[in-house]
Coordinates of C-alpha atoms in Angstrom, one line a residue:
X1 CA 14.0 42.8 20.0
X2 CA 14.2 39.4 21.8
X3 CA 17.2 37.2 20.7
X4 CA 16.0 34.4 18.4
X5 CA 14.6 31.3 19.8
X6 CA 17.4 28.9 18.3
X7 CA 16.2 25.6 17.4
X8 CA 18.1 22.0 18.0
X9 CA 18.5 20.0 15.4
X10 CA 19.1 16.0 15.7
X11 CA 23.5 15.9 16.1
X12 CA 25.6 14.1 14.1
X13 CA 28.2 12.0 15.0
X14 CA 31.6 13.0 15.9
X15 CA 34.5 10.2 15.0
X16 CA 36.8 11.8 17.5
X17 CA 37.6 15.1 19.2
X18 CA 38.8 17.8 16.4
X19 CA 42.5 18.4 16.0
X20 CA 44.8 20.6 13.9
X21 CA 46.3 18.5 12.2
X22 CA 46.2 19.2 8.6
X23 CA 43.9 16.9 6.1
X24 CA 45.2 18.2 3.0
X25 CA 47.5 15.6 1.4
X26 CA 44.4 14.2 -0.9
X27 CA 43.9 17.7 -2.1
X28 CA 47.0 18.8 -2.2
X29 CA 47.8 16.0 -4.8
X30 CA 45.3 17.6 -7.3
X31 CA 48.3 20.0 -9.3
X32 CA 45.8 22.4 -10.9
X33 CA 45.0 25.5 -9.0
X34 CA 41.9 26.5 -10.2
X35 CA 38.1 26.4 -7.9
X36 CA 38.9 23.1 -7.4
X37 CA 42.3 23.2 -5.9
X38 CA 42.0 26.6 -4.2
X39 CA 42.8 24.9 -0.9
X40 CA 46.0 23.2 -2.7
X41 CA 47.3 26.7 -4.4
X42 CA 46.5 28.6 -1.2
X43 CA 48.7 25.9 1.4
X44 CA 51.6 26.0 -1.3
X45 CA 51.5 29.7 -1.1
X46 CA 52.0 29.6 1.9
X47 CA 48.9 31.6 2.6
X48 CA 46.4 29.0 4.4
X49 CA 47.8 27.8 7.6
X50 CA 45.5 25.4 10.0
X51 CA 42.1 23.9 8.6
X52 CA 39.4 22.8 11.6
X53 CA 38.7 20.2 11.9
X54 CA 40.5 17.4 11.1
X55 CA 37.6 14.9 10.2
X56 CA 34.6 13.5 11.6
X57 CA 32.7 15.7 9.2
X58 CA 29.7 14.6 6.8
X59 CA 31.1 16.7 3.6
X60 CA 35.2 16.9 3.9
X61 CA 36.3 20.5 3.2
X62 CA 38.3 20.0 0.3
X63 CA 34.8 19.1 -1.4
X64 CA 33.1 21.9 -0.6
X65 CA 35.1 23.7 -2.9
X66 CA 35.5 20.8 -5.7
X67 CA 33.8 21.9 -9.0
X68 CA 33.8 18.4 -9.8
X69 CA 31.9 17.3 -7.2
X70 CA 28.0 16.2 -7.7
X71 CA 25.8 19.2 -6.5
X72 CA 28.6 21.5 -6.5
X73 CA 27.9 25.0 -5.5
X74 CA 29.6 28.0 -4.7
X75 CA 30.3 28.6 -0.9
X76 CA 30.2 31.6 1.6
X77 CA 33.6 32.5 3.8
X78 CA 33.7 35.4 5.7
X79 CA 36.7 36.8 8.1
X80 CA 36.0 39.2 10.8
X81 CA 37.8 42.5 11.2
X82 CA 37.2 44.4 14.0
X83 CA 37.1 48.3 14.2
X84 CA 39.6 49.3 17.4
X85 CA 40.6 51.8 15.1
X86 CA 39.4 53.9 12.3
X87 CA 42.1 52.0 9.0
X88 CA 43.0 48.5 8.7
X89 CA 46.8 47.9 8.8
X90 CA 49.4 45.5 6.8
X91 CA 48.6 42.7 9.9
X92 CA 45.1 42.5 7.8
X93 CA 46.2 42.0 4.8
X94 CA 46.8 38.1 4.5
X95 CA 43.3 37.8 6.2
X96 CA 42.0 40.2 3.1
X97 CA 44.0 37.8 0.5
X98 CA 42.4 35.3 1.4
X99 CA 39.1 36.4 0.5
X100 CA 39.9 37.9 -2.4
X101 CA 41.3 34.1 -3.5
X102 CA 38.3 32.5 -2.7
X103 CA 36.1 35.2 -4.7
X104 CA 38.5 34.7 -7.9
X105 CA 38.0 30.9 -7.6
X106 CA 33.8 31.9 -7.8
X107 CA 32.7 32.0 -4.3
X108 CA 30.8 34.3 -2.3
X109 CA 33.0 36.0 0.5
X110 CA 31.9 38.2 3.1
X111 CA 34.1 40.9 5.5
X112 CA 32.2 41.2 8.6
X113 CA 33.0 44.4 10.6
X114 CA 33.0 44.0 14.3
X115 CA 30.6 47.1 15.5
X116 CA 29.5 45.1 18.2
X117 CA 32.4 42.9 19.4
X118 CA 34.5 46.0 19.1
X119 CA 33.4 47.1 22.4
X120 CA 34.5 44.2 23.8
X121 CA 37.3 43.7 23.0
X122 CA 39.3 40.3 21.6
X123 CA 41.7 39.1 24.4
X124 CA 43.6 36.6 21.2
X125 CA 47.1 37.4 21.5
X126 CA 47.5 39.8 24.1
X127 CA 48.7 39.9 27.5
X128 CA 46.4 42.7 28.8
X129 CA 42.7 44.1 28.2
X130 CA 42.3 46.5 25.3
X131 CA 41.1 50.1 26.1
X132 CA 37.8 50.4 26.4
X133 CA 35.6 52.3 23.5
X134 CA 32.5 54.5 23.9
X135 CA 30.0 53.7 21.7
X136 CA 30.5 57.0 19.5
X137 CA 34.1 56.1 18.3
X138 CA 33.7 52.4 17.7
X139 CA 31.0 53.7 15.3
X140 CA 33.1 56.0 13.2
X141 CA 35.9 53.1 13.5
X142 CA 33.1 51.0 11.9
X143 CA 32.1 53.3 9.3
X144 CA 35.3 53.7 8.1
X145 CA 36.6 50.2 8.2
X146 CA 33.6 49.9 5.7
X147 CA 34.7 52.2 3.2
X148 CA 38.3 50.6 3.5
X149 CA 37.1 47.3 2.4
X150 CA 34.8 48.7 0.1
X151 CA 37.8 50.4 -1.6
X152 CA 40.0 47.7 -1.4
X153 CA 37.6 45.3 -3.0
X154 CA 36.6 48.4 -5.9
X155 CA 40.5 48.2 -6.5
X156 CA 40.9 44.0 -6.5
X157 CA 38.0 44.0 -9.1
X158 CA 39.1 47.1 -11.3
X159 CA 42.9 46.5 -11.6
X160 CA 43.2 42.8 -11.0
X161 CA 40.5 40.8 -13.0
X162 CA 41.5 37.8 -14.3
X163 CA 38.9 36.9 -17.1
X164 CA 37.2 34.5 -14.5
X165 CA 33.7 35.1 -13.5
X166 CA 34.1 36.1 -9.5
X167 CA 32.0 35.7 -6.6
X168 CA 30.9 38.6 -4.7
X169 CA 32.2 40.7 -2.0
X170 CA 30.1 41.7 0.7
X171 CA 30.8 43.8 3.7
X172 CA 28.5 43.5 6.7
X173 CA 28.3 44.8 10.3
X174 CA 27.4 42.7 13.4
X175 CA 25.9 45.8 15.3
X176 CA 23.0 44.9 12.9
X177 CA 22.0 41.9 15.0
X178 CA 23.2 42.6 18.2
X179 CA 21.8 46.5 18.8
X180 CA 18.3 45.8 19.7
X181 CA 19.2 42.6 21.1
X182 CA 17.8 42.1 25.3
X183 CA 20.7 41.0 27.1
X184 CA 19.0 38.5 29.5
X185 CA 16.7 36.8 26.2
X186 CA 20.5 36.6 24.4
X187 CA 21.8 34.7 27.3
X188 CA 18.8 32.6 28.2
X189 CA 18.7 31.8 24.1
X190 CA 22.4 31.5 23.3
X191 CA 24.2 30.5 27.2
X192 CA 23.1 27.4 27.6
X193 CA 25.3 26.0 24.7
X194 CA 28.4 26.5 25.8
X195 CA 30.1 24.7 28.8
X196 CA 32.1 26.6 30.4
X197 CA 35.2 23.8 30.8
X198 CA 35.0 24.5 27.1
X199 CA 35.4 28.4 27.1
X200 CA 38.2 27.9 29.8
X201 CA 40.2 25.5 28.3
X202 CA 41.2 28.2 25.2
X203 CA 44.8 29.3 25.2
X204 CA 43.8 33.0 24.8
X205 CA 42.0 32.4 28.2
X206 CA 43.9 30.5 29.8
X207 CA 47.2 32.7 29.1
X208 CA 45.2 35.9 30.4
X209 CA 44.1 33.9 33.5
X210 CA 47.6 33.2 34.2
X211 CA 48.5 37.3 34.1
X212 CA 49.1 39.4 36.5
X213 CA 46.1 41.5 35.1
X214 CA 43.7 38.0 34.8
X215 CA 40.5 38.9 32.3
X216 CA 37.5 40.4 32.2
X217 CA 33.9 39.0 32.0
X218 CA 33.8 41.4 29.2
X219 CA 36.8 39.6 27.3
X220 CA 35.5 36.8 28.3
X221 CA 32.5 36.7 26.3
X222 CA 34.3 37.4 23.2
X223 CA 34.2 33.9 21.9
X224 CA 30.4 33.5 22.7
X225 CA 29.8 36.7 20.5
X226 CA 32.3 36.0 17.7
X227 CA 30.2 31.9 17.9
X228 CA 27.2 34.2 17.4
X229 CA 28.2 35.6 14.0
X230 CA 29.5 32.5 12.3
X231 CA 26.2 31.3 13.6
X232 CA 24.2 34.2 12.0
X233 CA 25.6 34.3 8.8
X234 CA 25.2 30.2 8.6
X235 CA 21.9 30.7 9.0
X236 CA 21.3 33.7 6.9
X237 CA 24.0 33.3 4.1
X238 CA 24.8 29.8 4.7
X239 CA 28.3 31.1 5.4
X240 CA 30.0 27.6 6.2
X241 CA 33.8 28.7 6.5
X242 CA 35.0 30.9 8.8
X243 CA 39.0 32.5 8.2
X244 CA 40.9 34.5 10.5
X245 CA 44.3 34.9 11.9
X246 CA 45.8 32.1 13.7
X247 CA 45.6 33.7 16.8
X248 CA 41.5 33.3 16.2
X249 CA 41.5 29.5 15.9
X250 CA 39.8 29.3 20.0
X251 CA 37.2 31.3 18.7
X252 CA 36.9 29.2 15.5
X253 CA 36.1 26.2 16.9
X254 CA 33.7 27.9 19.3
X255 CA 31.7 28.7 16.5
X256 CA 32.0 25.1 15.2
X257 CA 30.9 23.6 18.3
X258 CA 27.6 25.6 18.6
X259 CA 26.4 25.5 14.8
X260 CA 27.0 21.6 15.3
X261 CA 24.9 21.5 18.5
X262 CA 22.7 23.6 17.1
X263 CA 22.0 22.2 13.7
X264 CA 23.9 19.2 13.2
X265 CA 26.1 20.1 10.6
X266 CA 29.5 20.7 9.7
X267 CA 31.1 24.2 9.4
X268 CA 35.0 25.0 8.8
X269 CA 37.8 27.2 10.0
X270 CA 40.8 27.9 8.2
X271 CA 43.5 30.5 9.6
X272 CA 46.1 32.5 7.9
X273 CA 49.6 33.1 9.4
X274 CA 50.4 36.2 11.0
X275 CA 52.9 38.3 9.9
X276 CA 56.2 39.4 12.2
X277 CA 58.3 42.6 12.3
X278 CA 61.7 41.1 12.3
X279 CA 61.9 41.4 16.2
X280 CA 59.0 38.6 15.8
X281 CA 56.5 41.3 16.8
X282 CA 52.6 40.9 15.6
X283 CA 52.2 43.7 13.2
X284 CA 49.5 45.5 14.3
X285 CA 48.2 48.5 16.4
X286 CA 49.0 47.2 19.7
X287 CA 52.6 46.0 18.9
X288 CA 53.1 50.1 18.0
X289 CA 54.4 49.0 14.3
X290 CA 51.1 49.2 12.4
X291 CA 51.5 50.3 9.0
X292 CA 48.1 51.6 8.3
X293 CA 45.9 51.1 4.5
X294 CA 44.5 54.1 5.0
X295 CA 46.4 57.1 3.1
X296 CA 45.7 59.6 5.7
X297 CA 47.7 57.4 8.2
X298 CA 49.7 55.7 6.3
X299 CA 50.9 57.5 2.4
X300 CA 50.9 55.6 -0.9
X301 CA 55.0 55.7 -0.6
X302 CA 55.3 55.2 2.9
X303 CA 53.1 51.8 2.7
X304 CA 55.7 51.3 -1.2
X305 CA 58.8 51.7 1.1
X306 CA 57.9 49.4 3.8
X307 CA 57.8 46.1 1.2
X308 CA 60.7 47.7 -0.5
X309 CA 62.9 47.5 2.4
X310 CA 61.8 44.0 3.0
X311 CA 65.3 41.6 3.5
X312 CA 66.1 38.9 0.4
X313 CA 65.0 35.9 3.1
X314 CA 61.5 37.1 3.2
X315 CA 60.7 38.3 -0.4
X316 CA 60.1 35.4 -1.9
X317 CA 57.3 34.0 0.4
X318 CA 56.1 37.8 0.9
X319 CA 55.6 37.7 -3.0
X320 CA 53.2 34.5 -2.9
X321 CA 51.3 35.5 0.4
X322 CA 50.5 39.1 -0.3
X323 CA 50.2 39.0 -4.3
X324 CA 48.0 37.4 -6.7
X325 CA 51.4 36.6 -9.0
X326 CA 51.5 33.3 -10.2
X327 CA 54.1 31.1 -8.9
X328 CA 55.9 30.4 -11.8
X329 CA 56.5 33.8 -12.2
X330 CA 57.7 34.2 -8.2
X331 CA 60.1 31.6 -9.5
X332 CA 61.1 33.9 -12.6
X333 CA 61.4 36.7 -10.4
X334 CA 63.7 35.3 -8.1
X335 CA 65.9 33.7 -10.7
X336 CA 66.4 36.9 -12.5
X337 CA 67.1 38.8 -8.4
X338 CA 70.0 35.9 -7.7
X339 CA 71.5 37.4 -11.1
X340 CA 70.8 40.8 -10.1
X341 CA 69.9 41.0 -6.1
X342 CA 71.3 45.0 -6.2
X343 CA 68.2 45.6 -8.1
X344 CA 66.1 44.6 -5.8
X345 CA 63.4 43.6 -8.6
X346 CA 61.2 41.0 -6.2
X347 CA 61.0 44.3 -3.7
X348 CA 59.9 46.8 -6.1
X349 CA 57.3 44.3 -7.5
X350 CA 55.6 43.0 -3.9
X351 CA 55.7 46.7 -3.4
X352 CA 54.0 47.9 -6.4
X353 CA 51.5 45.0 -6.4
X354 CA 50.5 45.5 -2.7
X355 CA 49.9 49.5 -3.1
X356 CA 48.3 49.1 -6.5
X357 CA 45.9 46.8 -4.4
X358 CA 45.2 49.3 -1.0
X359 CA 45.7 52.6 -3.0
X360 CA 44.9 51.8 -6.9
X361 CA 46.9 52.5 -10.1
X362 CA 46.9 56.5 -8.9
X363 CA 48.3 55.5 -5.6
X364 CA 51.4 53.3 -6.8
X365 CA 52.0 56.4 -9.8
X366 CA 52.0 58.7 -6.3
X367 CA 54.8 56.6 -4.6
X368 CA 56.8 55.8 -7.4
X369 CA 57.1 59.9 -7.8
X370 CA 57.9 60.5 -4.1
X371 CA 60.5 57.6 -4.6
X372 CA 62.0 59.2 -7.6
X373 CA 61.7 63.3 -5.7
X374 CA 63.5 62.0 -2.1
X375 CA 65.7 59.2 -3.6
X376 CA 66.7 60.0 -7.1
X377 CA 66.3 63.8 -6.7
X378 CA 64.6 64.3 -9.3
X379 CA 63.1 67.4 -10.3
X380 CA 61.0 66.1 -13.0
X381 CA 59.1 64.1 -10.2
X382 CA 58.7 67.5 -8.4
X383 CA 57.2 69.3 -10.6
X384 CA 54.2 67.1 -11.2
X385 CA 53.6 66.7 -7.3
X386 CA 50.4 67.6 -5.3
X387 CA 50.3 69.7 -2.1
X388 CA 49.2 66.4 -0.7
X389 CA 51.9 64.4 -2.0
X390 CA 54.7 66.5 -0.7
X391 CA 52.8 67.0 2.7
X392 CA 53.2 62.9 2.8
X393 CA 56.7 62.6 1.4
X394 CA 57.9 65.1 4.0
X395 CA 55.7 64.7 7.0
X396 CA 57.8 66.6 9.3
X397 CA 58.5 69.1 7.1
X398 CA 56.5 72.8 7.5
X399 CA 54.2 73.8 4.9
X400 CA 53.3 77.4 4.1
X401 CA 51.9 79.6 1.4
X402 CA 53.7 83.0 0.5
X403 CA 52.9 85.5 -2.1
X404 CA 55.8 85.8 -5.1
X405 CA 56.3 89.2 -4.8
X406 CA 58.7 90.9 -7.3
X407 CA 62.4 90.6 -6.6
X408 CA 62.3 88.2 -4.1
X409 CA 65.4 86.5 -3.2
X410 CA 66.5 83.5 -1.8
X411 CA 67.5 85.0 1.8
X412 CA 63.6 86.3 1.6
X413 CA 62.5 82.9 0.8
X414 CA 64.2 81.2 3.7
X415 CA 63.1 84.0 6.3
X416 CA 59.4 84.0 5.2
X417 CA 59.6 80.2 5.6
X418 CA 61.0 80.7 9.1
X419 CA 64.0 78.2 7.6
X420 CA 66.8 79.8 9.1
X421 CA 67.6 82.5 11.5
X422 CA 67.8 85.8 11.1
X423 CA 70.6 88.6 11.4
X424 CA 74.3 87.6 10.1
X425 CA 73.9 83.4 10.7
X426 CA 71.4 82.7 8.2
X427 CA 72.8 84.6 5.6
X428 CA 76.1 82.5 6.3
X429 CA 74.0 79.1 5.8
X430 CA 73.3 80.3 2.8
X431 CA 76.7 81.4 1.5
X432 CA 78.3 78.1 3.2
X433 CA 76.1 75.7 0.7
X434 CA 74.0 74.7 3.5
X435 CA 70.5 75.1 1.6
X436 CA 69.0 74.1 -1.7
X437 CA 65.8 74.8 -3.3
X438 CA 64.2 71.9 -5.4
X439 CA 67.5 69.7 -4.7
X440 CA 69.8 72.6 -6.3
X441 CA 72.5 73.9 -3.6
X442 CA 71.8 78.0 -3.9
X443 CA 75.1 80.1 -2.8
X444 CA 73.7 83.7 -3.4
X445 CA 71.2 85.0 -0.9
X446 CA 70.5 87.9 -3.0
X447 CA 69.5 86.0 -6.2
X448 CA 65.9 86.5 -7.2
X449 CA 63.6 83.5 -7.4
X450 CA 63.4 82.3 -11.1
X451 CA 60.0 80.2 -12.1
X452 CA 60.8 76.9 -13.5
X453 CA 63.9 76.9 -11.3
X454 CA 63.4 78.0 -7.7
X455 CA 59.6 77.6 -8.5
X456 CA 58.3 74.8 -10.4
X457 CA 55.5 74.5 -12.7
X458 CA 52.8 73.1 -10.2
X459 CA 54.0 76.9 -8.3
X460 CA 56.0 74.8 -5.1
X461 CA 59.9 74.4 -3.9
X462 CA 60.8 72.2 -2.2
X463 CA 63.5 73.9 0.7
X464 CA 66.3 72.0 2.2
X465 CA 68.7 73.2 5.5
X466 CA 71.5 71.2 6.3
X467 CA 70.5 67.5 5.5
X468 CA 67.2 66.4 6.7
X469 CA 65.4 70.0 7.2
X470 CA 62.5 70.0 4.8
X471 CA 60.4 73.3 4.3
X472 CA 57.3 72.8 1.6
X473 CA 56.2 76.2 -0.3
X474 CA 53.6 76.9 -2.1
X475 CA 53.4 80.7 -4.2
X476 CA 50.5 82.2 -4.4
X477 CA 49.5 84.4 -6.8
X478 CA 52.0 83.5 -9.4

């Protein structure tokens, strides 16, 4: 199918060139944080970062969302997320927040899953071309990054409703509008917008010009595509904001530029910070730190740890950018931590709030129980573990299935297991207190497995050699 003939529209005036400055102070006066001072409560937070543009608008931003305002309605935002890999990681998460804000202040919100652009490849904040994608994978990738945000909006609306009526949550794919697209028609349509001074003058471009590796056409036409779909979904959803990363802003105001030229009006851009590894690397897949939503990649109490471990200096503003917690209760939080900072309270409650929120209530009960079995050795957390649970809490550990046959000892155990080696050595790791089953040191290779102690209720133990040798068993047949 031909791309869409695209209509011009008469243009309206510009005051100036855009800028980044921020245009806030009038809204950020207005104290109360509900629809109408989402913009306000979201800055404060922290969470909201650069708003484009500056002015020179016909309808200021901060009135778009002002309930207040004469012929209020609700507005569209979407945020882009493309599918390089099959899970979304940590690094999406403020993007994901602030959706979910604007949908609890009553507007419409879309994620948009890049099928399309994925093969492409953004060049925003790297120093060299991504690797390229076939077709096949970027599909899966796209699939699945679908069911992720599906999931994560299933557990925003179950677990965190706050008695406000909300606006919807839409995911969308932009292989939908480009697939039967004709390449030549596209360009002939869509090309003669942009001015190439324009598209050159971007800091992602202009920073992989100056590398040694330079950039592709391919990369290159990122910006035109990711124009494309905040052109699409104005035109289809009347979608008038546009929030990403602040390493997307180029491509922001690319899309602002051709919905003016093309229409006449006014559309907005509003990034998020990104968030740093303490080195003051980009979390993400790239940077080789991603911690993944997906449980498969990344558990329940591996994605609990990581915000557990965060240091006292980031807590606080971690609390307000990646939980819906009001912030008088932040400001309780950390009053009661200064008392008590060996507690680590403010840790333990971004870290339940974030996994509650990517893995639901079942996935926070999951990691506090792996916290309590490797930390607190507790047996009690044991014995209600899954297979799966103790195949993430020990991910290098080996797993096998053995048959309880009668009289078997300890010595049998370990060997079956292939824990320790065989002839006079093992037996002497054994004697020498260097293994425990289910956390309890065992001395006597001879004794005979007992259930309920060497065998818990859900029929595993748990094996331990030396200090950080983990062996996972499950009896058959008991």
């Amino acid at each position: 199918m031909a791309a869409p003939m695209l209509r011009c529209f008469s243009r309206g005036r510009r005051s100036g060139p855009p800028s980044l400055s921020g245009f806030l102070p009038l809204e950020l006066r207005r104290a109360h944080s509900g629809a109408q001072g989402i913009l306000a409560a979201q800055k404060a937070r922290g969470l909201f970062k650069d708003f484009f543009p500056e002015r020179g608008t016909k309808v200021e931003l901060p009135e778009l969302f002002d309930r207040g305002s004469a012929g209020y309605t609700p507005q569209t935002i979407y945020c882009g997320f493309d599918p390089t890999e099959d899970s979304l990681h940590v690094g999406h998460l403020l993007a994901l927040q602030g959706l979910f804000h604007f949908q609890r202040a009553g507007h419409n919100v879309i994620a948009l899953v890049g099928g399309a652009t994925a093969r492409l490849g953004d060049p925003s904040g790297r120093t060299k071309e991504r690797e390229a994608l076939d077709a096949g994978r970027v599909r899966a990738n796209a699939r699945a990054l679908h069911r992720g945000l599906e999931s994560l909006a299933a557990n925003h609306q179950q677990l965190f409703a706050d008695g406000r009526a909300w606006g919807s949550f839409t995911v969308l794919d932009n292989s939908a509008w480009y697939q039967q697209q004709h390449l030549v028609d596209f360009l002939a349509a869509v090309g003669g917008h942009f001015r190439m001074g324009t598209l050159l003058s971007r800091l992602s471009v202009q920073t992989r010009l100056k590398s040694a590796e330079g950039m592709s056409l391919a990369e290159f036409f990122y910006q035109v595509l990711q124009a494309y779909d905040f052109y699409h979904l104005f035109q289809h959803y009347r979608c008038r904001v546009q929030l990403g990363g602040s390493d997307q802003l180029g491509n922001i105001m690319s899309g602002y530029e051709f919905i003016h030229k093309l229409t006449g009006e006014d559309v907005f851009g509003i990034t998020v910070p990104l968030i740093t590894s303490t080195t003051g690397a980009k979390l993400g897949k790239s940077a080789g730190n991603a911690v993944w939503l997906n449980r498969d990649r990344t558990s329940p109490f591996e994605l609990y740890q990581f915000f557990v471990r965060q240091q006292d200096d980031s807590v606080e503003r971690y609390l307000k950018l990646f939980t819906f917690l009001p912030l008088p209760e932040i400001d309780h939080i950390m009053q009661l931590h200064s008392k008590e900072p060996e507690k680590r309270g403010p840790q333990k409650r971004l870290a339940a709030e974030v996994t509650k929120l990517v893995h639901g209530r079942e996935g926070l009960d999951s990691a506090k129980r792996c916290t309590q079995a490797l930390y607190h050795s507790s047996i009690d957390a044991l014995e209600v573990m899954s297979d799966q649970e103790l195949k993430e809490l020990f991910k290098e550990a080996a797993f096998s299935e053995l048959v309880l046959d009668p009289g078997t000892s300890v010595l049998d155990t370990c060997r079956k297991a292939n824990a320790i080696p065989d002839g006079p050595r093992g037996y002497r790791m054994i004697t020498e207190g260097g293994v425990s089953i289910n956390h309890r040191p065992v001395t006597n290779p001879e004794s005979v497995l007992v259930v309920g102690q060497h065998i818990l209720k859900n029929g595993l133990s748990l094996l331990k050699i030396g200090k950080r040798n983990f062996y996972i068993i499950k009896w058959l047949q008991l």
